[in-house]
PDB file of C-alpha atoms and ligand atoms in Angstrom:
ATOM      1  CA  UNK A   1       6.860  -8.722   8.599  1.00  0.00           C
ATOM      2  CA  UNK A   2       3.303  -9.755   7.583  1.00  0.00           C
ATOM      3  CA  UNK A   3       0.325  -7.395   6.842  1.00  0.00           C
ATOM      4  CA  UNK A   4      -1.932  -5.944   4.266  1.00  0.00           C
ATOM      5  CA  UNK A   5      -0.809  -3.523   1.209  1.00  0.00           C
ATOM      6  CA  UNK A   6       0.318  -0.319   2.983  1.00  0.00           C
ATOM      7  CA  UNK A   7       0.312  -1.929   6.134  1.00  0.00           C
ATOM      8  CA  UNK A   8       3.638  -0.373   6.961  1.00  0.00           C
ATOM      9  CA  UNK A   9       6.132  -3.236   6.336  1.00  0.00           C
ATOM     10  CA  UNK A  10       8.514  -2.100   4.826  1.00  0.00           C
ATOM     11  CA  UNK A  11       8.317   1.273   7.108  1.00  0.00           C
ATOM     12  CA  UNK A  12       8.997  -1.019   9.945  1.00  0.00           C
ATOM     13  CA  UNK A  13      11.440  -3.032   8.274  1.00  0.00           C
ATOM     14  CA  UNK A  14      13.563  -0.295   7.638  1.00  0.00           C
ATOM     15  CA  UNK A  15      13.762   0.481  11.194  1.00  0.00           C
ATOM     16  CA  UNK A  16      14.224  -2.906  11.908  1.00  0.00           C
ATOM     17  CA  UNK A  17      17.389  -3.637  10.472  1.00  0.00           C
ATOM     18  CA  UNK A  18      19.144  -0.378  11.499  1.00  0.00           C
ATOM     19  CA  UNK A  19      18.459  -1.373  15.279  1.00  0.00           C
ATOM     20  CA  UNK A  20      19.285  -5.091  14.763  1.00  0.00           C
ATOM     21  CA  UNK A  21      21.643  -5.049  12.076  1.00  0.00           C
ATOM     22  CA  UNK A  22      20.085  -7.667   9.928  1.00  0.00           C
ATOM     23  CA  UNK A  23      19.765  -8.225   5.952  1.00  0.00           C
ATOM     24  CA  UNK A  24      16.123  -6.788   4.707  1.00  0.00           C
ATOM     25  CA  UNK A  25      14.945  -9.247   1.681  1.00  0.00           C
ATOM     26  CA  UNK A  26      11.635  -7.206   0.494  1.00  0.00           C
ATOM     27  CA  UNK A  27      10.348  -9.141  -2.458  1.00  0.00           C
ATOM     28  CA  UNK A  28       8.274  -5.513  -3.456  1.00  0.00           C
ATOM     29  CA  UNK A  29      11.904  -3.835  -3.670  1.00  0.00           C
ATOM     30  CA  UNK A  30      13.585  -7.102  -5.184  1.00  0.00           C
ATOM     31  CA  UNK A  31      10.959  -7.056  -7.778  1.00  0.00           C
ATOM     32  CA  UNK A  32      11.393  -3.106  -8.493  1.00  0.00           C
ATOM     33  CA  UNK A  33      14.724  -3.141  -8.439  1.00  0.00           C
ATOM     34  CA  UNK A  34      14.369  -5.993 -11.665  1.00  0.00           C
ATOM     35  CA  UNK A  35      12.008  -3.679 -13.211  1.00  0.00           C
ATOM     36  CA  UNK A  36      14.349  -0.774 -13.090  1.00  0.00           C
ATOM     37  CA  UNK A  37      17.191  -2.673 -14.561  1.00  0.00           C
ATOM     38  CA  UNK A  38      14.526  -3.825 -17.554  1.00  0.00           C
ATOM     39  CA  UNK A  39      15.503  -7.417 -16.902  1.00  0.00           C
ATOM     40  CA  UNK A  40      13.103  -9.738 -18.674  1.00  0.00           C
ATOM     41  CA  UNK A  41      11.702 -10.834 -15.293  1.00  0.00           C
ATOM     42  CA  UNK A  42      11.277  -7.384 -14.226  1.00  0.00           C
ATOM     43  CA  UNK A  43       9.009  -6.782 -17.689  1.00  0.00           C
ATOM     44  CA  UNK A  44       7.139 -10.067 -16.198  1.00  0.00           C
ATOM     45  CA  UNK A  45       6.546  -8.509 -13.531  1.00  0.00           C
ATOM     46  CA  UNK A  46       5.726  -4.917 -13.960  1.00  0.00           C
ATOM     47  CA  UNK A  47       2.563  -5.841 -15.963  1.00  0.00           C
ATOM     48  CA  UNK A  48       1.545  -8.040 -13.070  1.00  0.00           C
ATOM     49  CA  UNK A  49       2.126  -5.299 -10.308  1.00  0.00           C
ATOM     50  CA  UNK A  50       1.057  -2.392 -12.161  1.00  0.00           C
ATOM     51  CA  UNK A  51      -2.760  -4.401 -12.060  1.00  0.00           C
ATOM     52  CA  UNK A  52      -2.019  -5.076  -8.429  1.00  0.00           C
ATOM     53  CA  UNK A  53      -1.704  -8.538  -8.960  1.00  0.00           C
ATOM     54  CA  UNK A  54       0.565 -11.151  -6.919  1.00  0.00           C
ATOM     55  CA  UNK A  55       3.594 -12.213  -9.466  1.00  0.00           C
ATOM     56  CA  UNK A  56       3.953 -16.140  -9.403  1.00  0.00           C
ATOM     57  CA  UNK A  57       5.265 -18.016  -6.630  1.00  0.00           C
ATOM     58  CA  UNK A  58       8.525 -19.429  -8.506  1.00  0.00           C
ATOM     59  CA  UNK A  59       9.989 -16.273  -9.075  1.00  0.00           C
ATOM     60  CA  UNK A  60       9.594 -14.541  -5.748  1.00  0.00           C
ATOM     61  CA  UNK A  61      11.188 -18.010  -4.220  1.00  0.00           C
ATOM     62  CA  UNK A  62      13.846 -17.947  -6.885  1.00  0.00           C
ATOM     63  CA  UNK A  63      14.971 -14.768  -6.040  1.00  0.00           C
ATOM     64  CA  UNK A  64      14.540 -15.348  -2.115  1.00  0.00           C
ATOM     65  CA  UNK A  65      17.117 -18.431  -2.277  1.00  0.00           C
ATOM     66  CA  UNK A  66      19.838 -16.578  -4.392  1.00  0.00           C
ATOM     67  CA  UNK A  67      19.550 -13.785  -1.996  1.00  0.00           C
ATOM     68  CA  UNK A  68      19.757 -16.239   1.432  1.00  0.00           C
ATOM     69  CA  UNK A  69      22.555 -17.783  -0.680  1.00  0.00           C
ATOM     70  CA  UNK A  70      24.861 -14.595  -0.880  1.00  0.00           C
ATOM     71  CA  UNK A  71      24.429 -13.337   2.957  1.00  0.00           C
ATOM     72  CA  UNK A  72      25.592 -16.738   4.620  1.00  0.00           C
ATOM     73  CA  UNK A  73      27.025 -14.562   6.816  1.00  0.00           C
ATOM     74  CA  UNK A  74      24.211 -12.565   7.690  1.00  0.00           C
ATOM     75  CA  UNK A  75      23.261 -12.457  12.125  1.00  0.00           C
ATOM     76  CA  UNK A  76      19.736 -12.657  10.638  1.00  0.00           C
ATOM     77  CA  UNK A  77      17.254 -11.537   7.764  1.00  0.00           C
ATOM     78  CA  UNK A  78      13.631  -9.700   7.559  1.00  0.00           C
ATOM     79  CA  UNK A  79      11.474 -11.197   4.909  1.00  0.00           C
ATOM     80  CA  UNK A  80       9.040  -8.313   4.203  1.00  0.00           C
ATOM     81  CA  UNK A  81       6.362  -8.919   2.210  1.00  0.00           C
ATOM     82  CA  UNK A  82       7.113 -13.017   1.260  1.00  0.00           C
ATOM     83  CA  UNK A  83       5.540 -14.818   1.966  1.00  0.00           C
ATOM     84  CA  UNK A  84       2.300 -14.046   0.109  1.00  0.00           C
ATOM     85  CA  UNK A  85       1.135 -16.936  -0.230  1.00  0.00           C
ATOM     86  CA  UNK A  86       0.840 -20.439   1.712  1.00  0.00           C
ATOM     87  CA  UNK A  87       3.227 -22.071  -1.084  1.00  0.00           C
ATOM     88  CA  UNK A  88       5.750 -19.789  -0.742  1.00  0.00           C
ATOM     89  CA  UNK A  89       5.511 -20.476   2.999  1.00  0.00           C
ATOM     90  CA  UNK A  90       5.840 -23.860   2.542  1.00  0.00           C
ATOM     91  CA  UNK A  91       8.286 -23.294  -0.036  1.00  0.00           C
ATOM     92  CA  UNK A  92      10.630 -20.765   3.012  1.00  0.00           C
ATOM     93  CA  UNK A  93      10.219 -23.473   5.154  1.00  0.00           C
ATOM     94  CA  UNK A  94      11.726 -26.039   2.728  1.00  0.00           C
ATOM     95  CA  UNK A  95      14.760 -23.969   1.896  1.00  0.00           C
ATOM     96  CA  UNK A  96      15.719 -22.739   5.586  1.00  0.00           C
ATOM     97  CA  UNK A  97      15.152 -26.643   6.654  1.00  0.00           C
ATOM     98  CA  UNK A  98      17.890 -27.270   4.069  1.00  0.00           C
ATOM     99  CA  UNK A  99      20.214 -24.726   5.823  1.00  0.00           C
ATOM    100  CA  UNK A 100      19.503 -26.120   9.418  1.00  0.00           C
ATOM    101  CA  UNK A 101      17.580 -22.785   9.581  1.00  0.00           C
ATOM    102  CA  UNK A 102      13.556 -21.443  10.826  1.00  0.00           C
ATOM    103  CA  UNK A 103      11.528 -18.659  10.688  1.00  0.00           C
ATOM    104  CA  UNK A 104      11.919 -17.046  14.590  1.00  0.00           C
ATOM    105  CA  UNK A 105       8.391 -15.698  14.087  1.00  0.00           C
ATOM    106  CA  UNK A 106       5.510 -13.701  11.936  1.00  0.00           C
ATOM    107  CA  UNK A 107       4.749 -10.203  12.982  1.00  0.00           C
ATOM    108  CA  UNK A 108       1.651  -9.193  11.356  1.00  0.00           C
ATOM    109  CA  UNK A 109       0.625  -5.431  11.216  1.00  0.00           C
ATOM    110  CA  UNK A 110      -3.318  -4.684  11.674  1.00  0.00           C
ATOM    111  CA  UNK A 111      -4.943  -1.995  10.268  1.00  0.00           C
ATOM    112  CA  UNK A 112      -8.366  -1.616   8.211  1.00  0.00           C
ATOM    113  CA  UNK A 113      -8.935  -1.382   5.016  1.00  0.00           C
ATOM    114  CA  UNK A 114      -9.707   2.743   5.155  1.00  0.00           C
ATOM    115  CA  UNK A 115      -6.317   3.434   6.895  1.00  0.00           C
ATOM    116  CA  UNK A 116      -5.154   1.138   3.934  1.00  0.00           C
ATOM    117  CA  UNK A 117      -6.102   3.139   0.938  1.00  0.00           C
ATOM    118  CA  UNK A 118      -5.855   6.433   2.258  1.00  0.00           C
ATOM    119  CA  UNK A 119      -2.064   6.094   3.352  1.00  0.00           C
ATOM    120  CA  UNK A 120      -1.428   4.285  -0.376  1.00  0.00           C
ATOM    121  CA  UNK A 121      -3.100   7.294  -1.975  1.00  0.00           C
ATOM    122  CA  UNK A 122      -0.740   9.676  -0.098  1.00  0.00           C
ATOM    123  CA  UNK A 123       1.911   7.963  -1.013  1.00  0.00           C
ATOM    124  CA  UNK A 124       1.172   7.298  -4.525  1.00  0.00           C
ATOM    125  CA  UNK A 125       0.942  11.485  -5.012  1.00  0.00           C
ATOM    126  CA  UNK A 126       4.650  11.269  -5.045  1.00  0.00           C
ATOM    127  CA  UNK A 127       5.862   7.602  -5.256  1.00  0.00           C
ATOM    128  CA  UNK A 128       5.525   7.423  -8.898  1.00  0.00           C
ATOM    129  CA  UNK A 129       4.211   3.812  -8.066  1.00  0.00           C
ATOM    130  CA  UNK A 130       1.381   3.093 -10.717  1.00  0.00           C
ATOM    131  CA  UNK A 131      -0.059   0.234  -8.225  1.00  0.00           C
ATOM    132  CA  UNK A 132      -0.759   3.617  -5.658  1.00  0.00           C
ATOM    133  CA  UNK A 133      -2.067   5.905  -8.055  1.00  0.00           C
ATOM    134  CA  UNK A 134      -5.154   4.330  -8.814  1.00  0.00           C
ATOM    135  CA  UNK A 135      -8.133   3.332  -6.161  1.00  0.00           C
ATOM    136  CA  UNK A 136      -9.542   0.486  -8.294  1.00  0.00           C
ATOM    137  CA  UNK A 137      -6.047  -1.215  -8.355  1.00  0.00           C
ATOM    138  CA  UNK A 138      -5.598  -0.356  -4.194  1.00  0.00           C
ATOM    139  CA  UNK A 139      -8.744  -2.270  -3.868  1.00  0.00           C
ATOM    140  CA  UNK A 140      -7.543  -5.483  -5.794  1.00  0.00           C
ATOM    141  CA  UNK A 141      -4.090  -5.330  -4.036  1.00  0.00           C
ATOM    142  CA  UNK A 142      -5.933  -5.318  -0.795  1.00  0.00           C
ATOM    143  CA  UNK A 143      -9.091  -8.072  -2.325  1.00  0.00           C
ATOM    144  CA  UNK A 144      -5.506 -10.607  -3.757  1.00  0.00           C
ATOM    145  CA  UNK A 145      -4.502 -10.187   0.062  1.00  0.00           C
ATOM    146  CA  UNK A 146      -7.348 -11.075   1.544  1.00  0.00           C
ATOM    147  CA  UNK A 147      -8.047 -14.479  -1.076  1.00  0.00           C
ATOM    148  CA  UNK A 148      -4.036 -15.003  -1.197  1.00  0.00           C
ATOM    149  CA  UNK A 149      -2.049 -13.488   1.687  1.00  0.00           C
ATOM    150  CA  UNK A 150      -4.401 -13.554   4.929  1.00  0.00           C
ATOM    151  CA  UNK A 151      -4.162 -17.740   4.683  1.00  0.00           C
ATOM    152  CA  UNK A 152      -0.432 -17.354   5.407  1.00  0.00           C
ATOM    153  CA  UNK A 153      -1.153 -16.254   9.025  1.00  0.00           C
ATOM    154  CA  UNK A 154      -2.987 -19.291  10.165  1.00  0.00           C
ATOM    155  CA  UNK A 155       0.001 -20.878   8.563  1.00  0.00           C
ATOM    156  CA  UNK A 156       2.355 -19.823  10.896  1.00  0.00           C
ATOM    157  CA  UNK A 157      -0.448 -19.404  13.446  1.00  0.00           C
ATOM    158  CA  UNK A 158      -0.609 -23.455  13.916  1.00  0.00           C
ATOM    159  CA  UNK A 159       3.518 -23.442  14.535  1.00  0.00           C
ATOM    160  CA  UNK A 160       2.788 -20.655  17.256  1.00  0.00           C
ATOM    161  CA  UNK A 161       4.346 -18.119  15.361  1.00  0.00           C
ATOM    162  CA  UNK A 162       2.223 -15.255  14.538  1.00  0.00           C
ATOM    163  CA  UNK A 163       2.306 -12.312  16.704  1.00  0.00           C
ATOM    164  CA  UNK A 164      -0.260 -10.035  15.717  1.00  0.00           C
ATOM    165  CA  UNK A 165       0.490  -6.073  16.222  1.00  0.00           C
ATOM    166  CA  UNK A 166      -2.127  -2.896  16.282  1.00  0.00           C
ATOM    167  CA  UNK A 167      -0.834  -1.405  13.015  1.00  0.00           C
ATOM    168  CA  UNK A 168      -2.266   2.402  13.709  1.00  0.00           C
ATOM    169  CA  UNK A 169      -0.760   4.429  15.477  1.00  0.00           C
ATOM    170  CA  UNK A 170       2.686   7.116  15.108  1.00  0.00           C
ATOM    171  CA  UNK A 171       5.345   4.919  13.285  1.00  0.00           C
ATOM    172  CA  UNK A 172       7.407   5.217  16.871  1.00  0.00           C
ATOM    173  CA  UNK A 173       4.404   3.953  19.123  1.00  0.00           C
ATOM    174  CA  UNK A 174       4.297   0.760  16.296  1.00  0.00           C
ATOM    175  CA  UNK A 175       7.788   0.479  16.578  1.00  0.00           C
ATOM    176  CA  UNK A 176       8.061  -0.143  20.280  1.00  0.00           C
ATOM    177  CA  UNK A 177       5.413  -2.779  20.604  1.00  0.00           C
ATOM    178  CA  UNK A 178       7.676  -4.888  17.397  1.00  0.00           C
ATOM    179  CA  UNK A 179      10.621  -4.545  18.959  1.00  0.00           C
ATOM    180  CA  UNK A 180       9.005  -5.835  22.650  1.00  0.00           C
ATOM    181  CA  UNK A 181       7.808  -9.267  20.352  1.00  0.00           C
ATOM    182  CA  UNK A 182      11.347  -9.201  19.223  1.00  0.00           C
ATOM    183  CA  UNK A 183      12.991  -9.141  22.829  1.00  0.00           C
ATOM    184  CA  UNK A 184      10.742 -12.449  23.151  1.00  0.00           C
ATOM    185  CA  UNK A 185      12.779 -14.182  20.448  1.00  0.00           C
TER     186      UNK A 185
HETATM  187  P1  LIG B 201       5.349  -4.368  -1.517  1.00  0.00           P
HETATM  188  O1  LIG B 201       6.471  -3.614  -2.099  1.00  0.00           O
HETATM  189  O2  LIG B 201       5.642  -5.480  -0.573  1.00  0.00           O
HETATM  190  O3  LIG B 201       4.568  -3.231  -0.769  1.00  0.00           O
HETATM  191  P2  LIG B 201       3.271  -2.824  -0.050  1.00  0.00           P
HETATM  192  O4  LIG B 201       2.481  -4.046   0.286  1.00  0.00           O
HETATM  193  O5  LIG B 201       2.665  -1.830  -0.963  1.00  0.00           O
HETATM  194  O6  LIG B 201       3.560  -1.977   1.241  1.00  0.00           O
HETATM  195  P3  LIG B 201       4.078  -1.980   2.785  1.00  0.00           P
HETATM  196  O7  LIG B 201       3.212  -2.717   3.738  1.00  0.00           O
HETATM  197  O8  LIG B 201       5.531  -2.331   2.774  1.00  0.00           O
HETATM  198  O9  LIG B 201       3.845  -0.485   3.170  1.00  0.00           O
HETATM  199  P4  LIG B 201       4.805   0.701   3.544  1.00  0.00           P
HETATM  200  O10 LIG B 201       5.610   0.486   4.771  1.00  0.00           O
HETATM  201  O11 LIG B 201       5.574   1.047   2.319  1.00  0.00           O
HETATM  202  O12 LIG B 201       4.438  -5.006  -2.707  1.00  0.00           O
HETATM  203  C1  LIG B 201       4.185  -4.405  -3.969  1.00  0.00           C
HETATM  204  C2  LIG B 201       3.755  -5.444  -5.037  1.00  0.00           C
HETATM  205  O13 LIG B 201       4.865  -6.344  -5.344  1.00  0.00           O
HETATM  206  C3  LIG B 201       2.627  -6.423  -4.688  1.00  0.00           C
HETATM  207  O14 LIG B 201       1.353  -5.856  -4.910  1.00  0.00           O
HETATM  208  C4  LIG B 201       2.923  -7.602  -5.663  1.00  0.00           C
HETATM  209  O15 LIG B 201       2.467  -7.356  -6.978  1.00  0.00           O
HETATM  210  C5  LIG B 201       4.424  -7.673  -5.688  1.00  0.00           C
HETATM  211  N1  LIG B 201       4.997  -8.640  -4.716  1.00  0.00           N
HETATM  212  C6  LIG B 201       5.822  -8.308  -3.666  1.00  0.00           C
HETATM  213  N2  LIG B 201       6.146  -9.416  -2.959  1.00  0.00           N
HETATM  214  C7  LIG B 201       5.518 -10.466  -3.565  1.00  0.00           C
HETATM  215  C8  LIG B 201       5.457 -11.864  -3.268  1.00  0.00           C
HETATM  216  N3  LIG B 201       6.105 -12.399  -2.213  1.00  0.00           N
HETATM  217  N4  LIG B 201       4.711 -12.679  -4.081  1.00  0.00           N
HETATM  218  C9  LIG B 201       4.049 -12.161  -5.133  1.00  0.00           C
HETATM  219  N5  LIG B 201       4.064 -10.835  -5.469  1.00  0.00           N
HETATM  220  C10 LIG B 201       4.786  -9.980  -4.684  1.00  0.00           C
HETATM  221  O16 LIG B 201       3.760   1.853   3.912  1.00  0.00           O
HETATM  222  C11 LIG B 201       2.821   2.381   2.995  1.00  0.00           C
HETATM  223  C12 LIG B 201       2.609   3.858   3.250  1.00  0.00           C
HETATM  224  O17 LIG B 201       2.067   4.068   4.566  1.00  0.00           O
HETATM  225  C13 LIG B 201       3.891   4.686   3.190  1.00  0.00           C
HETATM  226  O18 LIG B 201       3.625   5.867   2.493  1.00  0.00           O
HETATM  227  C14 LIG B 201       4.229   4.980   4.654  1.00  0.00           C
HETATM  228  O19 LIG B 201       4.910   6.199   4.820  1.00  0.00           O
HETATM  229  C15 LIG B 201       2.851   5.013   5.285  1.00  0.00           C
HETATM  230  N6  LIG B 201       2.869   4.586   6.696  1.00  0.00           N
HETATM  231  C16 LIG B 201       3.602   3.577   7.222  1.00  0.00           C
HETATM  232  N7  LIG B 201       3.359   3.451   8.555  1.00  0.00           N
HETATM  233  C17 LIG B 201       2.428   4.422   8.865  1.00  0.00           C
HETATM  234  C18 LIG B 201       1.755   4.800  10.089  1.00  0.00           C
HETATM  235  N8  LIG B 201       1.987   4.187  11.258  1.00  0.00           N
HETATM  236  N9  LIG B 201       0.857   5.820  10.020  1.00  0.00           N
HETATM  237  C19 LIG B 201       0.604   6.465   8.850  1.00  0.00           C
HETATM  238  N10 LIG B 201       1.214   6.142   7.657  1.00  0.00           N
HETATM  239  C20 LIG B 201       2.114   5.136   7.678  1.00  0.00           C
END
């Protein structure tokens, strides 16, 4: 699941895997999930996210390949939100090559940049996230996608991958045109 900050991914996602039954890897919850334990990575990382910055490629991989590593028996995965950038692509693309594996496809969610700080706002009211509370730092998230993230798609564009979805809409109608890309595969 590709798309901007707030684009829904991980709304989608969660859908996802209760109709399909597949493992969800989201890097954002991964990363969270460090901070809340107060791992030293997590510290790395808070201080990063908190300024809406991208945390570096290494780590997000790291934890990416231990994950892939305990679900061998997994039907399939969701990578939501990773990659951000084109060397962690690369870097995916490595690592499922050396498990006879491939990415099936990119779905990437479209909506404007608006939509995108007024639904990260909302959330942010009761999220406790520090990287929604704050319009400045919704603006960088969305300016490190655009000079980081938004290369990806052409990434997976020139393997025929990316499948590019209208991401406005009721979470339903958004829904139903993913899961009519995911028939395809
Ligand atoms: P993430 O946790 O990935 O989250 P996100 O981009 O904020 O949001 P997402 O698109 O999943 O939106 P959601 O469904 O929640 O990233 C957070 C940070 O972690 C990054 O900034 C970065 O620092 C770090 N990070 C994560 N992965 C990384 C990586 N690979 N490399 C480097 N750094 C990484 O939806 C947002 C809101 O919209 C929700 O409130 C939802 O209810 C609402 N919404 C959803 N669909 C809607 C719809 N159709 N209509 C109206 N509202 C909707």
């Amino acid at each position: 699941m590709f798309g901007p900050p707030g684009a829904g991914k991980g709304t989608q996602s969660q859908k996802l895997i209760e109709k399909y039954g597949l493992i969800h890897l989201s890097t954002g919850d991964l990363l969270r999930g460090e901070i809340t334990q107060g791992t030293a990575l997590g510290l790395e990382a808070k201080k990063l996210m908190d300024e809406g910055l991208l945390v570096p490629d290494a780590v997000v991989i790291g934890m990416i390949s231990n994950k892939l590593d305990a679900n061998k028996s997994a039907k399939g995965f969701i990578f939501d939100g990773f990659p951000r950038t084109v060397a962690q692509a690369a870097a995916l693309d490595e690592l499922l090559a050396s498990k006879s594996s491939q990415i099936s496809g990119m779905i990437a969610l479209e909506v404007n940049d608006d939509e995108l700080e007024h639904r990260l706002l909302l959330r942010g009211k009761d999220s406790g996230r520090a990287d929604d509370a704050n319009p400045g730092i919704i603006r960088k998230r969305i300016k490190e996608y655009n000079d980081k993230t938004a290369p990806v798609a052409d990434f997976y564009k020139k393997q025929n991958k990316l499948k590019s979805i209208n991401g406005i809409g009721s979470i339903d109608e958004i829904f139903g045109a993913i899961t009519g890309v995911i028939a395809a595969y």
